[in-house]
Amino acid sequence: MCVDTLEDWIRPPVSKQDLNARTAALRSRALIEQVPKIDDNDVLRVGEKWLALSMSEAEVMNPLVADFRNVVSRSELAKLTRGGDARERRNALDLRILRLRRRIATVNLEIVTVWRKGYLLDSTAA
């Protein structure tokens, strides 16, 4: 009996079509396991790994996680930072992104800059 979602067994002989279908299903399940989530306690979870976020980190990470592997505009993220004028919010966002990049590397995530557009959260796991 197999209880791991990333495990599959088959006995020979096996058709090439069946083997390809099982391989595709395993790949699909592996990708689902890598999708990050932030729970109600601001804990970022990716598969078995987790990282406790501060409230300000969670504010920036929530839209990135919600649009995982899609671009989130700088202006949308800058609105979430506290500060005076627009320049101060941009600087605060840059600093927060810098710190988050270092922290989320431990859970195999990265924030990619999409020039003139915004940021994209992606997985670094192979």
Coordinates of C-alpha atoms in Angstrom, one line a residue:
M1 CA 0.0 0.0 0.0
C2 CA 1.4 3.4 -1.1
V3 CA 0.6 6.4 1.2
D4 CA 3.1 8.9 -0.3
T5 CA 1.5 11.1 -3.1
L6 CA 4.9 11.2 -4.8
E7 CA 5.2 7.4 -5.1
D8 CA 3.8 5.0 -7.6
W9 CA 4.5 1.3 -8.3
I10 CA 3.9 -0.8 -11.4
R11 CA 4.8 -4.4 -12.4
P12 CA 6.2 -5.3 -15.7
P13 CA 5.2 -5.8 -18.4
V14 CA 4.1 -2.2 -18.8
S15 CA 3.0 -0.4 -22.0
K16 CA 4.9 2.8 -22.9
Q17 CA 1.5 4.7 -22.8
D18 CA 0.8 3.5 -19.2
L19 CA 4.3 4.4 -18.1
N20 CA 4.0 7.9 -19.7
A21 CA 0.7 8.5 -18.0
R22 CA 2.0 7.5 -14.6
T23 CA 5.1 9.7 -15.0
A24 CA 2.9 12.7 -16.0
A25 CA 0.7 12.1 -13.0
L26 CA 3.7 12.0 -10.6
R27 CA 5.1 15.2 -12.1
S28 CA 1.7 16.9 -11.7
R29 CA 1.5 15.8 -8.0
A30 CA 5.0 17.0 -7.4
L31 CA 4.2 20.5 -8.7
I32 CA 1.1 20.7 -6.5
E33 CA 3.3 19.9 -3.5
Q34 CA 5.6 22.8 -4.3
V35 CA 2.8 25.5 -4.4
P36 CA 3.3 27.7 -1.4
K37 CA 0.6 28.7 1.1
I38 CA 0.4 31.1 4.0
D39 CA -1.8 30.0 6.9
D40 CA -3.8 32.2 9.3
N41 CA -0.7 32.4 11.6
D42 CA 1.5 33.9 8.9
V43 CA 3.5 30.7 8.4
L44 CA 4.7 30.1 4.8
R45 CA 4.5 26.4 3.9
V46 CA 6.0 24.7 0.9
G47 CA 5.6 21.0 1.0
E48 CA 7.1 19.8 4.3
K49 CA 9.1 23.0 4.8
W50 CA 7.8 26.1 6.6
L51 CA 8.9 29.6 7.6
A52 CA 7.3 31.9 10.1
L53 CA 6.8 35.4 8.6
S54 CA 6.4 38.7 10.4
M55 CA 3.2 40.6 9.8
S56 CA 5.0 43.0 7.3
E57 CA 6.6 40.1 5.5
A58 CA 3.3 38.3 5.2
E59 CA 1.7 41.5 3.8
V60 CA 4.1 41.4 0.9
M61 CA 4.2 37.6 0.5
N62 CA 0.4 37.2 0.4
P63 CA -0.1 38.7 -3.1
L64 CA 3.0 36.9 -4.4
V65 CA 1.7 33.5 -3.1
A66 CA -1.8 34.2 -4.4
D67 CA -0.4 34.8 -7.9
F68 CA 2.3 32.1 -7.7
R69 CA 4.5 32.1 -10.8
N70 CA 2.7 35.2 -12.1
V71 CA 3.9 38.9 -12.0
V72 CA 2.6 41.1 -9.2
S73 CA 3.2 44.8 -10.0
R74 CA 5.5 46.9 -7.9
S75 CA 2.8 49.5 -7.4
E76 CA 0.4 46.8 -5.9
L77 CA 3.2 45.7 -3.5
A78 CA 4.3 49.3 -2.7
K79 CA 0.7 50.1 -1.5
L80 CA 1.1 47.4 1.2
T81 CA 4.2 49.1 2.7
R82 CA 3.9 51.8 5.3
G83 CA 5.6 55.1 4.8
G84 CA 5.2 58.6 3.7
D85 CA 5.4 59.5 0.0
A86 CA 5.7 57.1 -3.0
R87 CA 9.5 57.2 -2.9
E88 CA 9.7 56.1 0.7
R89 CA 7.3 53.3 0.0
R90 CA 9.4 52.1 -3.0
N91 CA 12.5 52.1 -0.9
A92 CA 10.7 50.2 1.9
L93 CA 9.5 47.7 -0.6
D94 CA 13.0 47.2 -2.1
L95 CA 14.4 46.6 1.4
R96 CA 11.6 44.1 2.3
I97 CA 12.1 42.2 -1.0
L98 CA 15.8 42.0 -0.3
R99 CA 15.2 40.5 3.1
L100 CA 12.5 38.2 1.9
R101 CA 14.7 36.8 -0.8
R102 CA 17.2 35.7 1.8
R103 CA 14.7 34.2 4.1
I104 CA 12.5 32.3 1.6
A105 CA 15.5 30.6 0.0
T106 CA 15.4 28.2 3.0
V107 CA 12.0 26.9 1.7
N108 CA 13.2 26.7 -1.9
L109 CA 11.4 29.8 -3.1
E110 CA 12.8 32.9 -4.9
I111 CA 11.4 36.3 -5.8
V112 CA 12.4 37.2 -9.4
T113 CA 12.4 40.8 -10.6
V114 CA 10.5 41.3 -13.8
W115 CA 11.9 44.6 -15.0
R116 CA 9.5 47.5 -15.4
K117 CA 6.7 45.2 -14.3
G118 CA 7.1 43.9 -10.8
Y119 CA 8.0 40.6 -9.0
L120 CA 7.3 37.0 -9.5
L121 CA 7.4 34.2 -6.8
D122 CA 8.9 30.9 -8.1
S123 CA 10.2 27.6 -6.8
T124 CA 13.9 26.8 -6.9
A125 CA 13.3 23.1 -6.3
A126 CA 14.3 21.0 -9.2

